[in-house]
Every structure is written in C-alpha cells, then in structure tokens.
PDB file of C-alpha atoms and ligand atoms in Angstrom:
ATOM      1  CA  MET R   1     102.501  62.466  91.884  1.00  0.00           C
ATOM      2  CA  GLN R   2     105.656  63.905  93.208  1.00  0.00           C
ATOM      3  CA  ILE R   3     106.073  64.959  97.104  1.00  0.00           C
ATOM      4  CA  ILE R   4     107.984  67.347  97.085  1.00  0.00           C
ATOM      5  CA  THR R   5     109.111  68.937 100.439  1.00  0.00           C
ATOM      6  CA  GLU R   6     111.615  71.619 100.061  1.00  0.00           C
ATOM      7  CA  PRO R   7     110.054  74.808  99.229  1.00  0.00           C
ATOM      8  CA  GLY R   8     112.394  75.791  96.991  1.00  0.00           C
ATOM      9  CA  GLN R   9     112.666  72.831  94.722  1.00  0.00           C
ATOM     10  CA  MET R  10     108.946  73.294  94.846  1.00  0.00           C
ATOM     11  CA  GLN R  11     109.230  76.861  93.497  1.00  0.00           C
ATOM     12  CA  THR R  12     111.075  75.110  90.515  1.00  0.00           C
ATOM     13  CA  ILE R  13     109.315  73.663  89.512  1.00  0.00           C
ATOM     14  CA  ALA R  14     106.317  75.744  89.473  1.00  0.00           C
ATOM     15  CA  GLU R  15     108.336  77.970  87.549  1.00  0.00           C
ATOM     16  CA  LYS R  16     108.941  75.841  84.628  1.00  0.00           C
ATOM     17  CA  LEU R  17     104.892  74.667  84.227  1.00  0.00           C
ATOM     18  CA  ARG R  18     104.461  78.332  83.771  1.00  0.00           C
ATOM     19  CA  LEU R  19     107.770  78.224  80.635  1.00  0.00           C
ATOM     20  CA  SER R  20     106.240  75.512  79.143  1.00  0.00           C
ATOM     21  CA  ARG R  21     102.136  77.011  79.301  1.00  0.00           C
ATOM     22  CA  GLN R  22     100.806  74.933  81.916  1.00  0.00           C
ATOM     23  CA  CYS R  23      97.694  75.928  83.807  1.00  0.00           C
ATOM     24  CA  ILE R  24      98.804  75.749  87.513  1.00  0.00           C
ATOM     25  CA  GLY R  25      95.758  75.322  90.122  1.00  0.00           C
ATOM     26  CA  VAL R  26      96.587  75.491  93.798  1.00  0.00           C
ATOM     27  CA  VAL R  27      94.456  73.357  96.867  1.00  0.00           C
ATOM     28  CA  MET R  28      96.177  74.171  99.778  1.00  0.00           C
ATOM     29  CA  THR R  29      95.066  72.054 103.067  1.00  0.00           C
ATOM     30  CA  MET R  30      96.586  71.238 106.550  1.00  0.00           C
ATOM     31  CA  GLY R  31      95.693  67.199 105.413  1.00  0.00           C
ATOM     32  CA  ALA R  32      93.785  65.078 107.177  1.00  0.00           C
ATOM     33  CA  LEU R  33      91.997  64.569 104.074  1.00  0.00           C
ATOM     34  CA  HIS R  34      88.336  64.118 104.167  1.00  0.00           C
ATOM     35  CA  GLU R  35      85.600  64.835 101.105  1.00  0.00           C
ATOM     36  CA  GLY R  36      85.694  68.589 101.576  1.00  0.00           C
ATOM     37  CA  HIS R  37      88.859  68.611 100.221  1.00  0.00           C
ATOM     38  CA  LEU R  38      88.894  66.116  97.227  1.00  0.00           C
ATOM     39  CA  SER R  39      85.794  68.926  95.535  1.00  0.00           C
ATOM     40  CA  LEU R  40      87.967  71.002  96.000  1.00  0.00           C
ATOM     41  CA  ILE R  41      90.375  68.804  94.406  1.00  0.00           C
ATOM     42  CA  LYS R  42      87.380  68.383  91.618  1.00  0.00           C
ATOM     43  CA  LEU R  43      86.854  72.062  91.098  1.00  0.00           C
ATOM     44  CA  ALA R  44      90.131  72.805  90.248  1.00  0.00           C
ATOM     45  CA  GLN R  45      90.985  70.209  87.981  1.00  0.00           C
ATOM     46  CA  GLN R  46      87.804  71.915  86.232  1.00  0.00           C
ATOM     47  CA  THR R  47      90.161  75.268  85.149  1.00  0.00           C
ATOM     48  CA  ALA R  48      93.585  74.376  85.949  1.00  0.00           C
ATOM     49  CA  GLY R  49      95.800  71.530  84.473  1.00  0.00           C
ATOM     50  CA  THR R  50      98.132  70.540  87.318  1.00  0.00           C
ATOM     51  CA  ILE R  51      97.377  70.593  90.741  1.00  0.00           C
ATOM     52  CA  ILE R  52      99.540  71.329  93.074  1.00  0.00           C
ATOM     53  CA  LEU R  53      97.415  70.859  96.803  1.00  0.00           C
ATOM     54  CA  THR R  54      99.509  71.385  99.755  1.00  0.00           C
ATOM     55  CA  ILE R  55      99.187  69.746 103.511  1.00  0.00           C
ATOM     56  CA  PHE R  56     101.595  71.925 106.116  1.00  0.00           C
ATOM     57  CA  VAL R  57      99.739  72.326 109.536  1.00  0.00           C
ATOM     58  CA  ASN R  58     100.409  75.548 110.147  1.00  0.00           C
ATOM     59  CA  PRO R  59     101.749  76.345 113.631  1.00  0.00           C
ATOM     60  CA  SER R  60     101.201  80.236 113.261  1.00  0.00           C
ATOM     61  CA  GLN R  61      97.512  80.382 112.707  1.00  0.00           C
ATOM     62  CA  PHE R  62      96.843  78.298 116.106  1.00  0.00           C
ATOM     63  CA  GLY R  63      96.451  79.991 119.245  1.00  0.00           C
ATOM     64  CA  LEU R  64      97.728  79.352 122.169  1.00  0.00           C
ATOM     65  CA  ASN R  65      94.592  77.572 123.326  1.00  0.00           C
ATOM     66  CA  GLU R  66      94.064  75.625 120.489  1.00  0.00           C
ATOM     67  CA  ASP R  67      93.817  71.653 118.821  1.00  0.00           C
ATOM     68  CA  LEU R  68      98.082  72.437 117.472  1.00  0.00           C
ATOM     69  CA  HIS R  69      99.670  69.781 118.386  1.00  0.00           C
ATOM     70  CA  LEU R  70      96.584  67.080 118.638  1.00  0.00           C
ATOM     71  CA  TYR R  71      95.283  68.315 115.056  1.00  0.00           C
ATOM     72  CA  PRO R  72      95.255  65.250 112.933  1.00  0.00           C
ATOM     73  CA  ARG R  73      98.770  64.255 110.651  1.00  0.00           C
ATOM     74  CA  PRO R  74      97.222  60.791 108.596  1.00  0.00           C
ATOM     75  CA  PHE R  75      99.998  61.679 105.597  1.00  0.00           C
ATOM     76  CA  GLU R  76     100.151  57.677 104.449  1.00  0.00           C
ATOM     77  CA  LYS R  77      96.418  58.173 104.209  1.00  0.00           C
ATOM     78  CA  ASP R  78      96.203  61.796 102.939  1.00  0.00           C
ATOM     79  CA  VAL R  79      99.553  60.911 100.363  1.00  0.00           C
ATOM     80  CA  ALA R  80      96.699  57.984  99.271  1.00  0.00           C
ATOM     81  CA  LEU R  81      93.779  60.082  99.216  1.00  0.00           C
ATOM     82  CA  ALA R  82      95.171  62.908  96.918  1.00  0.00           C
ATOM     83  CA  LYS R  83      96.132  59.429  94.132  1.00  0.00           C
ATOM     84  CA  ALA R  84      93.893  58.809  93.953  1.00  0.00           C
ATOM     85  CA  ALA R  85      91.818  61.955  93.151  1.00  0.00           C
ATOM     86  CA  GLY R  86      94.485  62.770  90.332  1.00  0.00           C
ATOM     87  CA  VAL R  87      96.924  65.381  92.210  1.00  0.00           C
ATOM     88  CA  ASP R  88      99.178  66.048  90.242  1.00  0.00           C
ATOM     89  CA  PHE R  89     101.816  67.048  93.606  1.00  0.00           C
ATOM     90  CA  LEU R  90     101.730  67.652  96.589  1.00  0.00           C
ATOM     91  CA  PHE R  91     103.692  69.730  98.577  1.00  0.00           C
ATOM     92  CA  ALA R  92     104.642  69.015 102.283  1.00  0.00           C
ATOM     93  CA  PRO R  93     106.650  71.313 104.427  1.00  0.00           C
ATOM     94  CA  ASP R  94     108.009  70.842 106.568  1.00  0.00           C
ATOM     95  CA  THR R  95     108.196  74.007 109.548  1.00  0.00           C
ATOM     96  CA  GLU R  96     111.784  75.271 109.611  1.00  0.00           C
ATOM     97  CA  SER R  97     111.836  75.650 106.001  1.00  0.00           C
ATOM     98  CA  VAL R  98     108.893  77.254 106.277  1.00  0.00           C
ATOM     99  CA  TYR R  99     109.491  79.437 108.840  1.00  0.00           C
ATOM    100  CA  PRO R 100     112.717  79.278 108.964  1.00  0.00           C
ATOM    101  CA  GLN R 101     115.439  80.817 111.852  1.00  0.00           C
ATOM    102  CA  HIS R 102     114.803  84.848 112.135  1.00  0.00           C
ATOM    103  CA  TYR R 103     112.249  84.553 110.206  1.00  0.00           C
ATOM    104  CA  GLN R 104     109.583  87.607 110.454  1.00  0.00           C
ATOM    105  CA  THR R 105     107.333  88.763 108.424  1.00  0.00           C
ATOM    106  CA  THR R 106     103.128  88.230 108.760  1.00  0.00           C
ATOM    107  CA  VAL R 107     100.368  90.141 106.067  1.00  0.00           C
ATOM    108  CA  THR R 108      97.992  91.116 107.604  1.00  0.00           C
ATOM    109  CA  CYS R 109      94.229  92.565 106.861  1.00  0.00           C
ATOM    110  CA  SER R 110      92.327  95.357 109.050  1.00  0.00           C
ATOM    111  CA  GLU R 111      88.926  94.920 108.913  1.00  0.00           C
ATOM    112  CA  VAL R 112      88.085  92.292 107.383  1.00  0.00           C
ATOM    113  CA  THR R 113      89.767  89.736 110.395  1.00  0.00           C
ATOM    114  CA  LYS R 114      87.436  92.239 112.805  1.00  0.00           C
ATOM    115  CA  MET R 115      84.756  90.317 113.882  1.00  0.00           C
ATOM    116  CA  TYR R 116      83.730  87.274 114.378  1.00  0.00           C
ATOM    117  CA  GLU R 117      86.647  84.053 113.776  1.00  0.00           C
ATOM    118  CA  GLY R 118      89.223  87.626 113.696  1.00  0.00           C
ATOM    119  CA  GLU R 119      87.790  88.290 117.271  1.00  0.00           C
ATOM    120  CA  LYS R 120      87.487  84.784 118.864  1.00  0.00           C
ATOM    121  CA  ARG R 121      91.304  84.276 117.847  1.00  0.00           C
ATOM    122  CA  PRO R 122      92.851  87.253 118.043  1.00  0.00           C
ATOM    123  CA  ASP R 123      96.217  86.954 115.196  1.00  0.00           C
ATOM    124  CA  HIS R 124      94.507  83.287 113.003  1.00  0.00           C
ATOM    125  CA  PHE R 125      93.579  85.561 110.113  1.00  0.00           C
ATOM    126  CA  LYS R 126      97.373  87.029 110.467  1.00  0.00           C
ATOM    127  CA  GLY R 127      99.224  83.765 110.589  1.00  0.00           C
ATOM    128  CA  VAL R 128      96.278  82.456 107.676  1.00  0.00           C
ATOM    129  CA  ALA R 129      96.393  85.280 105.899  1.00  0.00           C
ATOM    130  CA  THR R 130     101.376  84.706 105.886  1.00  0.00           C
ATOM    131  CA  ILE R 131     100.801  81.582 105.166  1.00  0.00           C
ATOM    132  CA  VAL R 132      98.694  82.055 101.876  1.00  0.00           C
ATOM    133  CA  THR R 133     100.750  84.319 100.655  1.00  0.00           C
ATOM    134  CA  LYS R 134     103.766  82.509 100.903  1.00  0.00           C
ATOM    135  CA  LEU R 135     101.796  79.021  99.952  1.00  0.00           C
ATOM    136  CA  PHE R 136     100.967  81.469  95.998  1.00  0.00           C
ATOM    137  CA  ASN R 137     104.355  82.585  95.921  1.00  0.00           C
ATOM    138  CA  ILE R 138     106.249  79.496  96.022  1.00  0.00           C
ATOM    139  CA  THR R 139     103.158  77.473  93.913  1.00  0.00           C
ATOM    140  CA  LYS R 140     103.204  80.250  91.726  1.00  0.00           C
ATOM    141  CA  PRO R 141      99.205  79.099  90.538  1.00  0.00           C
ATOM    142  CA  HIS R 142      96.965  80.864  88.366  1.00  0.00           C
ATOM    143  CA  ILE R 143      94.340  79.780  90.363  1.00  0.00           C
ATOM    144  CA  ALA R 144      93.211  78.694  93.775  1.00  0.00           C
ATOM    145  CA  VAL R 145      90.430  77.267  95.183  1.00  0.00           C
ATOM    146  CA  PHE R 146      89.012  77.354  99.055  1.00  0.00           C
ATOM    147  CA  GLY R 147      86.425  75.873 100.257  1.00  0.00           C
ATOM    148  CA  GLU R 148      83.264  78.399 101.032  1.00  0.00           C
ATOM    149  CA  LYS R 149      82.636  76.541 104.871  1.00  0.00           C
ATOM    150  CA  ASP R 150      85.581  78.724 106.312  1.00  0.00           C
ATOM    151  CA  ALA R 151      83.956  81.819 104.238  1.00  0.00           C
ATOM    152  CA  GLN R 152      86.647  85.045 106.154  1.00  0.00           C
ATOM    153  CA  GLN R 153      88.589  82.980 105.465  1.00  0.00           C
ATOM    154  CA  LEU R 154      87.662  83.557 101.850  1.00  0.00           C
ATOM    155  CA  ALA R 155      86.877  86.959 102.416  1.00  0.00           C
ATOM    156  CA  VAL R 156      90.089  87.903 103.488  1.00  0.00           C
ATOM    157  CA  ILE R 157      92.144  85.099 101.447  1.00  0.00           C
ATOM    158  CA  ARG R 158      89.927  87.627  98.681  1.00  0.00           C
ATOM    159  CA  ARG R 159      90.904  90.598  99.872  1.00  0.00           C
ATOM    160  CA  VAL R 160      94.450  89.881 100.376  1.00  0.00           C
ATOM    161  CA  VAL R 161      94.554  88.766  96.474  1.00  0.00           C
ATOM    162  CA  GLU R 162      92.921  92.143  95.301  1.00  0.00           C
ATOM    163  CA  ASP R 163      95.019  94.711  97.875  1.00  0.00           C
ATOM    164  CA  LEU R 164      97.788  93.733  96.893  1.00  0.00           C
ATOM    165  CA  ASN R 165      97.667  92.631  93.088  1.00  0.00           C
ATOM    166  CA  MET R 166      98.445  89.322  92.991  1.00  0.00           C
ATOM    167  CA  ASP R 167      97.996  87.352  89.662  1.00  0.00           C
ATOM    168  CA  ILE R 168      95.281  84.584  90.960  1.00  0.00           C
ATOM    169  CA  LYS R 169      91.609  84.161  90.421  1.00  0.00           C
ATOM    170  CA  VAL R 170      90.265  82.968  93.387  1.00  0.00           C
ATOM    171  CA  ILE R 171      87.255  80.086  92.922  1.00  0.00           C
ATOM    172  CA  ALA R 172      85.472  79.397  95.629  1.00  0.00           C
ATOM    173  CA  ALA R 173      83.455  75.826  96.383  1.00  0.00           C
ATOM    174  CA  PRO R 174      80.536  74.636  97.989  1.00  0.00           C
ATOM    175  CA  ILE R 175      80.419  73.377 101.456  1.00  0.00           C
ATOM    176  CA  VAL R 176      79.475  69.332 101.078  1.00  0.00           C
ATOM    177  CA  ARG R 177      77.597  68.360 104.228  1.00  0.00           C
ATOM    178  CA  GLU R 178      76.775  64.377 105.609  1.00  0.00           C
ATOM    179  CA  LYS R 179      73.179  63.682 105.799  1.00  0.00           C
ATOM    180  CA  SER R 180      72.939  65.466 108.821  1.00  0.00           C
ATOM    181  CA  GLY R 181      73.312  68.126 107.058  1.00  0.00           C
ATOM    182  CA  LEU R 182      76.565  68.995 109.507  1.00  0.00           C
ATOM    183  CA  ALA R 183      79.235  70.222 107.428  1.00  0.00           C
ATOM    184  CA  VAL R 184      82.392  67.986 107.072  1.00  0.00           C
ATOM    185  CA  SER R 185      85.168  69.252 109.186  1.00  0.00           C
ATOM    186  CA  SER R 186      89.087  67.932 110.477  1.00  0.00           C
ATOM    187  CA  ARG R 187      87.437  68.326 113.881  1.00  0.00           C
ATOM    188  CA  ASN R 188      84.457  66.467 113.092  1.00  0.00           C
ATOM    189  CA  ILE R 189      86.563  62.950 114.617  1.00  0.00           C
ATOM    190  CA  TYR R 190      87.140  64.755 118.095  1.00  0.00           C
ATOM    191  CA  LEU R 191      82.693  64.750 118.267  1.00  0.00           C
ATOM    192  CA  SER R 192      81.975  61.281 120.174  1.00  0.00           C
ATOM    193  CA  ILE R 193      78.607  59.580 118.752  1.00  0.00           C
ATOM    194  CA  GLU R 194      76.358  62.153 121.760  1.00  0.00           C
ATOM    195  CA  GLU R 195      78.250  66.209 119.834  1.00  0.00           C
ATOM    196  CA  ARG R 196      78.189  64.808 116.359  1.00  0.00           C
ATOM    197  CA  ASP R 197      74.289  64.467 116.968  1.00  0.00           C
ATOM    198  CA  ALA R 198      74.361  67.354 118.942  1.00  0.00           C
ATOM    199  CA  ALA R 199      76.178  69.638 116.525  1.00  0.00           C
ATOM    200  CA  THR R 200      73.556  69.389 113.740  1.00  0.00           C
ATOM    201  CA  ILE R 201      71.709  71.931 116.190  1.00  0.00           C
ATOM    202  CA  LEU R 202      73.848  73.988 113.580  1.00  0.00           C
ATOM    203  CA  TYR R 203      72.281  72.745 110.000  1.00  0.00           C
ATOM    204  CA  LYS R 204      68.894  73.415 111.589  1.00  0.00           C
ATOM    205  CA  GLY R 205      69.495  76.608 112.757  1.00  0.00           C
ATOM    206  CA  ILE R 206      70.492  77.878 108.977  1.00  0.00           C
ATOM    207  CA  CYS R 207      67.539  75.997 107.958  1.00  0.00           C
ATOM    208  CA  HIS R 208      65.287  78.249 110.051  1.00  0.00           C
ATOM    209  CA  ALA R 209      66.944  81.422 109.537  1.00  0.00           C
ATOM    210  CA  GLU R 210      66.642  80.484 105.446  1.00  0.00           C
ATOM    211  CA  ASN R 211      62.916  79.908 106.324  1.00  0.00           C
ATOM    212  CA  ARG R 212      62.225  83.623 108.346  1.00  0.00           C
ATOM    213  CA  VAL R 213      63.815  85.873 105.515  1.00  0.00           C
ATOM    214  CA  ALA R 214      61.753  83.603 103.677  1.00  0.00           C
ATOM    215  CA  GLY R 215      58.936  84.197 105.106  1.00  0.00           C
ATOM    216  CA  HIS R 216      59.772  88.419 104.894  1.00  0.00           C
ATOM    217  CA  GLU R 217      61.448  88.559 108.331  1.00  0.00           C
ATOM    218  CA  HIS R 218      63.788  92.377 107.776  1.00  0.00           C
ATOM    219  CA  ASN R 219      65.255  92.086 110.884  1.00  0.00           C
ATOM    220  CA  LEU R 220      68.609  90.193 111.546  1.00  0.00           C
ATOM    221  CA  GLN R 221      69.540  90.600 114.939  1.00  0.00           C
ATOM    222  CA  THR R 222      65.982  88.851 115.879  1.00  0.00           C
ATOM    223  CA  ILE R 223      66.857  85.581 114.351  1.00  0.00           C
ATOM    224  CA  ALA R 224      70.400  86.177 115.084  1.00  0.00           C
ATOM    225  CA  GLU R 225      69.300  85.429 118.343  1.00  0.00           C
ATOM    226  CA  GLU R 226      66.644  82.815 117.964  1.00  0.00           C
ATOM    227  CA  ILE R 227      69.354  80.718 116.269  1.00  0.00           C
ATOM    228  CA  GLU R 228      71.073  81.281 119.560  1.00  0.00           C
ATOM    229  CA  GLY R 229      68.481  80.613 121.745  1.00  0.00           C
ATOM    230  CA  MET R 230      67.911  77.308 119.213  1.00  0.00           C
ATOM    231  CA  ILE R 231      71.366  75.620 120.181  1.00  0.00           C
ATOM    232  CA  ASN R 232      72.160  76.729 123.599  1.00  0.00           C
ATOM    233  CA  ALA R 233      68.758  74.789 124.173  1.00  0.00           C
ATOM    234  CA  ILE R 234      70.610  71.538 122.634  1.00  0.00           C
ATOM    235  CA  PRO R 235      72.095  70.034 126.808  1.00  0.00           C
ATOM    236  CA  GLY R 236      75.842  69.983 125.873  1.00  0.00           C
ATOM    237  CA  CYS R 237      76.230  73.094 123.151  1.00  0.00           C
ATOM    238  CA  ARG R 238      76.809  76.874 123.902  1.00  0.00           C
ATOM    239  CA  SER R 239      76.800  79.829 121.001  1.00  0.00           C
ATOM    240  CA  ASP R 240      79.703  81.587 120.397  1.00  0.00           C
ATOM    241  CA  TYR R 241      78.386  83.358 117.809  1.00  0.00           C
ATOM    242  CA  VAL R 242      76.022  83.683 114.891  1.00  0.00           C
ATOM    243  CA  GLY R 243      75.666  87.037 112.976  1.00  0.00           C
ATOM    244  CA  PHE R 244      75.389  88.238 109.686  1.00  0.00           C
ATOM    245  CA  VAL R 245      77.138  90.197 107.519  1.00  0.00           C
ATOM    246  CA  ASP R 246      76.737  92.068 104.172  1.00  0.00           C
ATOM    247  CA  GLU R 247      77.903  89.035 101.486  1.00  0.00           C
ATOM    248  CA  VAL R 248      80.574  91.816  98.962  1.00  0.00           C
ATOM    249  CA  THR R 249      81.770  94.017 101.861  1.00  0.00           C
ATOM    250  CA  PHE R 250      81.086  91.072 104.957  1.00  0.00           C
ATOM    251  CA  GLU R 251      80.189  93.931 107.117  1.00  0.00           C
ATOM    252  CA  PRO R 252      77.854  93.281 109.630  1.00  0.00           C
ATOM    253  CA  ALA R 253      74.819  93.668 108.849  1.00  0.00           C
ATOM    254  CA  GLU R 254      71.760  93.929 111.459  1.00  0.00           C
ATOM    255  CA  THR R 255      68.311  95.102 109.560  1.00  0.00           C
ATOM    256  CA  ALA R 256      67.846  93.535 105.326  1.00  0.00           C
ATOM    257  CA  GLU R 257      66.895  94.815 102.470  1.00  0.00           C
ATOM    258  CA  SER R 258      64.921  92.812  99.860  1.00  0.00           C
ATOM    259  CA  GLY R 259      66.956  91.227  96.830  1.00  0.00           C
ATOM    260  CA  LYS R 260      70.592  91.697  99.136  1.00  0.00           C
ATOM    261  CA  GLU R 261      72.554  88.872  99.608  1.00  0.00           C
ATOM    262  CA  TYR R 262      73.725  88.159 102.994  1.00  0.00           C
ATOM    263  CA  ARG R 263      76.248  85.597 104.877  1.00  0.00           C
ATOM    264  CA  LEU R 264      74.952  84.087 108.153  1.00  0.00           C
ATOM    265  CA  LEU R 265      77.416  83.851 110.046  1.00  0.00           C
ATOM    266  CA  LEU R 266      77.502  80.614 112.922  1.00  0.00           C
ATOM    267  CA  ALA R 267      80.007  78.941 115.580  1.00  0.00           C
ATOM    268  CA  MET R 268      79.743  77.357 118.601  1.00  0.00           C
ATOM    269  CA  TYR R 269      80.975  74.622 120.558  1.00  0.00           C
ATOM    270  CA  SER R 270      79.697  70.674 120.675  1.00  0.00           C
ATOM    271  CA  GLY R 271      80.295  69.397 123.697  1.00  0.00           C
ATOM    272  CA  ALA R 272      85.003  70.690 124.055  1.00  0.00           C
ATOM    273  CA  VAL R 273      84.739  70.391 120.130  1.00  0.00           C
ATOM    274  CA  ARG R 274      84.338  74.349 118.134  1.00  0.00           C
ATOM    275  CA  LEU R 275      82.713  74.147 115.014  1.00  0.00           C
ATOM    276  CA  ILE R 276      81.591  76.301 112.796  1.00  0.00           C
ATOM    277  CA  ASP R 277      79.327  77.057 109.649  1.00  0.00           C
ATOM    278  CA  ASN R 278      77.193  79.491 107.260  1.00  0.00           C
ATOM    279  CA  VAL R 279      75.613  79.578 104.390  1.00  0.00           C
ATOM    280  CA  MET R 280      74.268  83.173 101.981  1.00  0.00           C
ATOM    281  CA  ILE R 281      71.073  84.090 102.405  1.00  0.00           C
ATOM    282  CA  CYS R 282      69.398  86.549  99.403  1.00  0.00           C
ATOM    283  CA  ALA R 283      67.026  88.680 101.592  1.00  0.00           C
TER     284      ALA R 283
HETATM  285  O1  PAF U 301      91.607  76.607 105.317  1.00  0.00           O
HETATM  286  C1  PAF U 301      92.894  75.810 106.084  1.00  0.00           C
HETATM  287  O2  PAF U 301      92.580  74.151 105.734  1.00  0.00           O
HETATM  288  C2  PAF U 301      94.147  76.743 106.051  1.00  0.00           C
HETATM  289  O3  PAF U 301      93.314  77.757 106.897  1.00  0.00           O
HETATM  290  C3  PAF U 301      94.963  76.854 104.926  1.00  0.00           C
HETATM  291  C4  PAF U 301      94.111  77.842 103.976  1.00  0.00           C
HETATM  292  C5  PAF U 301      94.740  75.525 104.457  1.00  0.00           C
HETATM  293  C6  PAF U 301      95.679  77.679 105.781  1.00  0.00           C
HETATM  294  O4  PAF U 301      96.551  77.237 106.334  1.00  0.00           O
END
C-alpha cells in the first residue's frame, strides 16, 4: 500500500491507473477506521480492481461548537487496518494542501440539505459536498462507496454527482451494527458504558417503527412522535429529531402510501454524544 499526501501526486497516479484501464474505487473517510469502514472497502473491492482510501478530517464540515479538535486521529492504527484490508493507495493530505491560502470555492446543494442534519448543522453539507467533489477530482474514481449510516449525506452526494454530471457510480453500503443494534460509528468511543447502553434506544426506535408500519399504521408523524417519546423517557437521552422522508426524493413524509419506500431518520444525544441512525421502511 502506497501512502500519498500530495493532491497533485495522487492525481498523477489516478490518471495513470485510468490510462492503464484500471477500475478505481474510492472510499472516503475521516479516519478512526472501524468495522463500518472496512465493510465499505470490501464492497468497493467487489467492483474495483484498485482501491484508494482517503483519510482527511475535513474542517469545513464541522460547526464552531463541534468536535473537530477532539476528533480521533489514530493514523498508525488506520494505516495498519487499511493495509490489512488490501487498500492499494492511502491518500492522507494535510489541511493546507486541501485548503491552501486564498481558497474560496464551495459546492452547495439546496433542497436535500434543508432539514434534519442540514438544519441542525448549518454548513455541514456544504463542507461535505465540497470535500467530496475535491476528492473525486483528485482520485478520479469510477465507483465510490459511501455508508448508508449517513443517509442524508448519501442523498446529498448522489444529488451532487447527478447534478454536476460526474461519471461516477455511487454505491451504498449497509449499516454495520453492534450486537446491541447500535450502529458502528467513530463517535461511539466517546460513550461511557452507561451512555452506550442508553443509546440502544435508537435501534429500539427503529424496530418500533418497523413493527408499527408492518401493523398498517400509516401516520408516520404519529410513529415519529412515539419514538421521540421513547428516547426522551430514557435518563440521559434526548431526541434531536425523528422524521420520515420519501426514499427517492428525500422530502419529508407524514403519511405512508402502501408499497412506497420511506426512510426513517433519527438523531439523539446520549449524554453529550450526538448519534444518528436510519432505516428504510416499505409501507
Ligand atoms: O462520512 C464521512 O466520513 C465524511 O463526511 C466524508 C464523506 C469522508 C467527507 O469528509
């Protein structure tokens, strides 16, 4: 595995790979690799012959009061995990080479970023859309794998790729869960044992929604309110949002039509740790 830190060098390598007709797959991460990331790499390897893994803690997607400086950066451990997973190139640039002095261009995506994470974390998706576009231009992939765990991020990236005519196939990887149902996330390391236990209410909420829809409850607003109640009833837990969107348009949905697919989006705090989760539900 080759480690590259310069965007220009990564572009030259990617161009050569393309000229030698290699199928390039990219997996973008902010490091602190876990089982979820490894599943993205595995999925990319099913389609692409050359895998580029990017590790970059992108400052432009963090809000002022968020955890940019605390964000875990276990680089040596990440290198070992990437190597063992069969990654071909690890692209790990520093902030100055990605956002040099006088940098001023951003990518924004309107409707799909208005609610949920977009509403709670202003400018977050502008930072994501910008860095993902830059990393696409640097790594020149044919395919890119992103986790369904960040469902709204995935919807934003799909929109950017389609709207900007990028010739890249975006592949969604299923959420990896712990035995308790808790979705695997780099931020889970911030949870104390008690908070981790309490956080399993998020998955219980998902199961509740699946059961209610299976039992023909079509009022999605009612189900969302029930889940908020379940979360807020657990000591130390606080719901941030619970809502359903149309799986295709990502527009908020209040009533389910039989046969249609919806995505339940959830965010909550367990102690001070903010967690998100989601599931696709067919009515
Ligand atoms: O999902 C993430 O880890 C980040 O948002 C991404 C896609 C790597 C962009 O910084």
